[in-house]
Amino acid sequence: MKKEQLTIPYFVVTENELSEEDRQLVELAKSATRTSFSPYSHFSVGAAVRLSNGKFLHGSNQENASYTTGTCAERCTVFYANARYPEAAVEVIAIVARREDGRFTPFPVSPCGACRQVLAEVEHRFKKPMRVLLFGADEIYIMESVGQLLPMQFNADSL
Ligand SMILES: [Zn+2]
């Protein structure tokens, strides 16, 4: 038996260290938390994407009394982006979460497993890395691709 180890590189930055373009995307994701429908979790999540055609889009978590039918901000946003601009790759996604008290989480909130799978599919579909900005008020994590969030992923090449 051979033991292997994965390491996941990512950057840790503060808001002041973001490029103007990334800061703009984070601000859009922050404002998207205001469109969240989250009467059950009281946890508002916003996501924003920049596409290869230069468009910016945003989405938020949309909950339902039948809990499992709701969807996360990440899936809401990338499905919306792919529906509006099916030929445009998602170049960057920013994800922000806000608590019931109205404050943004101090540390990044990472996408759930289902969202990671969807983001991986979108990245694989366009054969172009999708940068991921996970916002926290105290620190921000930046990954250069979804592959870093979901190593050993199952995708179309697996079939
Ligand atoms: Zn999710």
Short mmCIF file of C-alpha atoms and ligand atoms in Angstrom, two decimals:
data_model
loop_
_atom_site.label_atom_id
_atom_site.label_comp_id
_atom_site.label_asym_id
_atom_site.label_seq_id
_atom_site.Cartn_x
_atom_site.Cartn_y
_atom_site.Cartn_z
CA MET A 1 0.00 0.00 0.00
CA LYS A 2 1.24 3.43 -0.92
CA LYS A 3 0.12 6.57 0.84
CA GLU A 4 -0.46 9.61 -1.35
CA GLN A 5 -1.24 13.15 -0.33
CA LEU A 6 -3.05 15.97 -2.04
CA THR A 7 -2.18 19.58 -1.38
CA ILE A 8 -4.52 22.36 -2.40
CA PRO A 9 -2.88 25.67 -3.19
CA TYR A 10 -4.88 28.83 -2.61
CA PHE A 11 -4.23 32.46 -1.82
CA VAL A 12 -5.33 34.24 1.32
CA VAL A 13 -5.84 37.97 0.85
CA THR A 14 -7.73 40.84 2.41
CA GLU A 15 -10.26 42.98 0.61
CA ASN A 16 -7.68 45.76 0.17
CA GLU A 17 -5.42 43.39 -1.76
CA LEU A 18 -8.02 42.56 -4.42
CA SER A 19 -7.65 43.90 -7.95
CA GLU A 20 -10.24 46.46 -8.97
CA GLU A 21 -11.94 43.88 -11.18
CA ASP A 22 -12.14 41.30 -8.37
CA ARG A 23 -13.32 43.95 -5.92
CA GLN A 24 -16.13 44.83 -8.32
CA LEU A 25 -17.18 41.18 -8.48
CA VAL A 26 -17.12 40.83 -4.70
CA GLU A 27 -19.26 43.95 -4.34
CA LEU A 28 -21.77 42.47 -6.76
CA ALA A 29 -21.85 39.21 -4.77
CA LYS A 30 -22.33 41.21 -1.56
CA SER A 31 -25.30 43.06 -3.01
CA ALA A 32 -26.70 39.75 -4.32
CA THR A 33 -27.07 38.56 -0.72
CA ARG A 34 -29.91 41.09 -0.51
CA THR A 35 -31.88 39.11 -3.11
CA SER A 36 -31.58 35.87 -1.13
CA PHE A 37 -34.81 34.12 -0.17
CA SER A 38 -33.72 32.35 3.00
CA PRO A 39 -36.55 32.38 5.57
CA TYR A 40 -35.50 28.94 6.85
CA SER A 41 -31.72 29.11 7.22
CA HIS A 42 -31.53 32.90 7.71
CA PHE A 43 -28.24 32.60 5.89
CA SER A 44 -28.04 34.81 2.82
CA VAL A 45 -25.58 33.80 0.17
CA GLY A 46 -24.74 35.80 -2.93
CA ALA A 47 -22.64 34.83 -5.92
CA ALA A 48 -21.42 36.85 -8.87
CA VAL A 49 -19.69 35.76 -12.04
CA ARG A 50 -17.67 37.45 -14.73
CA LEU A 51 -18.02 35.77 -18.09
CA SER A 52 -15.64 35.54 -21.05
CA ASN A 53 -17.90 37.95 -22.94
CA GLY A 54 -17.33 40.58 -20.26
CA LYS A 55 -20.80 40.28 -18.71
CA PHE A 56 -21.31 40.27 -14.95
CA LEU A 57 -24.24 38.33 -13.48
CA HIS A 58 -25.30 37.51 -9.95
CA GLY A 59 -27.59 35.19 -8.04
CA SER A 60 -28.47 34.14 -4.52
CA ASN A 61 -29.73 31.19 -2.53
CA GLN A 62 -33.42 30.52 -3.03
CA GLU A 63 -35.00 28.37 -0.35
CA ASN A 64 -38.31 26.54 -0.28
CA ALA A 65 -40.59 25.12 2.42
CA SER A 66 -39.81 21.80 0.76
CA TYR A 67 -36.16 22.23 1.71
CA THR A 68 -34.50 20.05 -0.90
CA THR A 69 -36.09 21.93 -3.79
CA GLY A 70 -34.29 25.16 -3.00
CA THR A 71 -30.93 25.95 -4.52
CA CYS A 72 -27.67 27.54 -3.52
CA ALA A 73 -26.40 30.89 -4.79
CA GLU A 74 -23.58 29.26 -6.76
CA ARG A 75 -25.85 26.96 -8.77
CA CYS A 76 -28.47 29.67 -9.20
CA THR A 77 -25.82 31.97 -10.67
CA VAL A 78 -23.96 29.62 -12.99
CA PHE A 79 -27.14 28.05 -14.34
CA TYR A 80 -28.49 31.54 -14.99
CA ALA A 81 -25.22 32.52 -16.68
CA ASN A 82 -25.22 29.41 -18.86
CA ALA A 83 -28.87 29.92 -19.76
CA ARG A 84 -28.35 33.55 -20.77
CA TYR A 85 -24.96 33.19 -22.46
CA PRO A 86 -24.45 29.50 -23.30
CA GLU A 87 -21.29 30.21 -25.30
CA ALA A 88 -19.55 32.24 -22.59
CA ALA A 89 -17.16 30.65 -20.11
CA VAL A 90 -17.37 31.60 -16.46
CA GLU A 91 -13.99 33.15 -15.77
CA VAL A 92 -14.46 34.05 -12.11
CA ILE A 93 -17.04 33.42 -9.41
CA ALA A 94 -17.22 35.31 -6.12
CA ILE A 95 -19.19 33.90 -3.20
CA VAL A 96 -20.29 35.89 -0.15
CA ALA A 97 -22.43 34.94 2.85
CA ARG A 98 -24.28 37.18 5.27
CA ARG A 99 -25.70 36.15 8.62
CA GLU A 100 -29.09 36.98 10.06
CA ASP A 101 -27.56 39.92 11.95
CA GLY A 102 -26.69 41.45 8.58
CA ARG A 103 -22.94 41.00 8.93
CA PHE A 104 -20.82 39.21 6.37
CA THR A 105 -19.13 36.08 7.65
CA PRO A 106 -15.60 36.84 8.90
CA PHE A 107 -14.21 33.79 7.13
CA PRO A 108 -15.09 32.41 3.70
CA VAL A 109 -17.99 30.03 3.27
CA SER A 110 -17.07 27.25 0.92
CA PRO A 111 -19.46 25.86 -1.71
CA CYS A 112 -21.34 22.68 -0.80
CA GLY A 113 -20.51 19.44 -2.56
CA ALA A 114 -23.37 19.72 -5.04
CA CYS A 115 -22.26 23.20 -6.07
CA ARG A 116 -18.66 22.07 -6.42
CA GLN A 117 -19.82 19.38 -8.83
CA VAL A 118 -21.80 21.90 -10.89
CA LEU A 119 -18.94 24.42 -10.93
CA ALA A 120 -16.56 21.64 -11.99
CA GLU A 121 -18.87 20.69 -14.87
CA VAL A 122 -19.00 24.30 -16.07
CA GLU A 123 -15.23 24.63 -15.86
CA HIS A 124 -14.75 21.34 -17.71
CA ARG A 125 -17.33 22.28 -20.36
CA PHE A 126 -15.45 25.41 -21.38
CA LYS A 127 -11.95 23.97 -20.90
CA LYS A 128 -10.97 27.13 -19.12
CA PRO A 129 -10.06 27.57 -15.44
CA MET A 130 -12.72 29.29 -13.34
CA ARG A 131 -11.15 31.35 -10.56
CA VAL A 132 -12.99 31.16 -7.26
CA LEU A 133 -13.11 34.03 -4.76
CA LEU A 134 -14.47 32.98 -1.38
CA PHE A 135 -15.16 36.14 0.56
CA GLY A 136 -14.78 36.62 4.27
CA ALA A 137 -14.74 40.01 5.95
CA ASP A 138 -11.41 39.15 7.60
CA GLU A 139 -9.86 37.09 4.83
CA ILE A 140 -10.58 36.00 1.29
CA TYR A 141 -9.50 32.75 -0.31
CA ILE A 142 -8.67 32.70 -3.99
CA MET A 143 -8.40 29.49 -5.96
CA GLU A 144 -7.14 29.49 -9.51
CA SER A 145 -9.59 26.81 -10.59
CA VAL A 146 -12.56 24.77 -9.41
CA GLY A 147 -10.29 21.75 -9.69
CA GLN A 148 -8.63 22.97 -6.52
CA LEU A 149 -12.00 22.87 -4.73
CA LEU A 150 -12.89 19.45 -6.09
CA PRO A 151 -9.86 17.29 -6.76
CA MET A 152 -10.36 13.84 -8.29
CA GLN A 153 -13.59 15.05 -9.76
CA PHE A 154 -16.09 13.06 -11.74
CA ASN A 155 -16.72 14.65 -15.12
CA ALA A 156 -17.50 13.84 -18.74
CA ASP A 157 -14.02 12.39 -19.18
CA SER A 158 -14.90 9.80 -16.53
CA LEU A 159 -17.68 8.30 -18.66
ZN ZN B 1 -24.35 24.61 -2.77
#
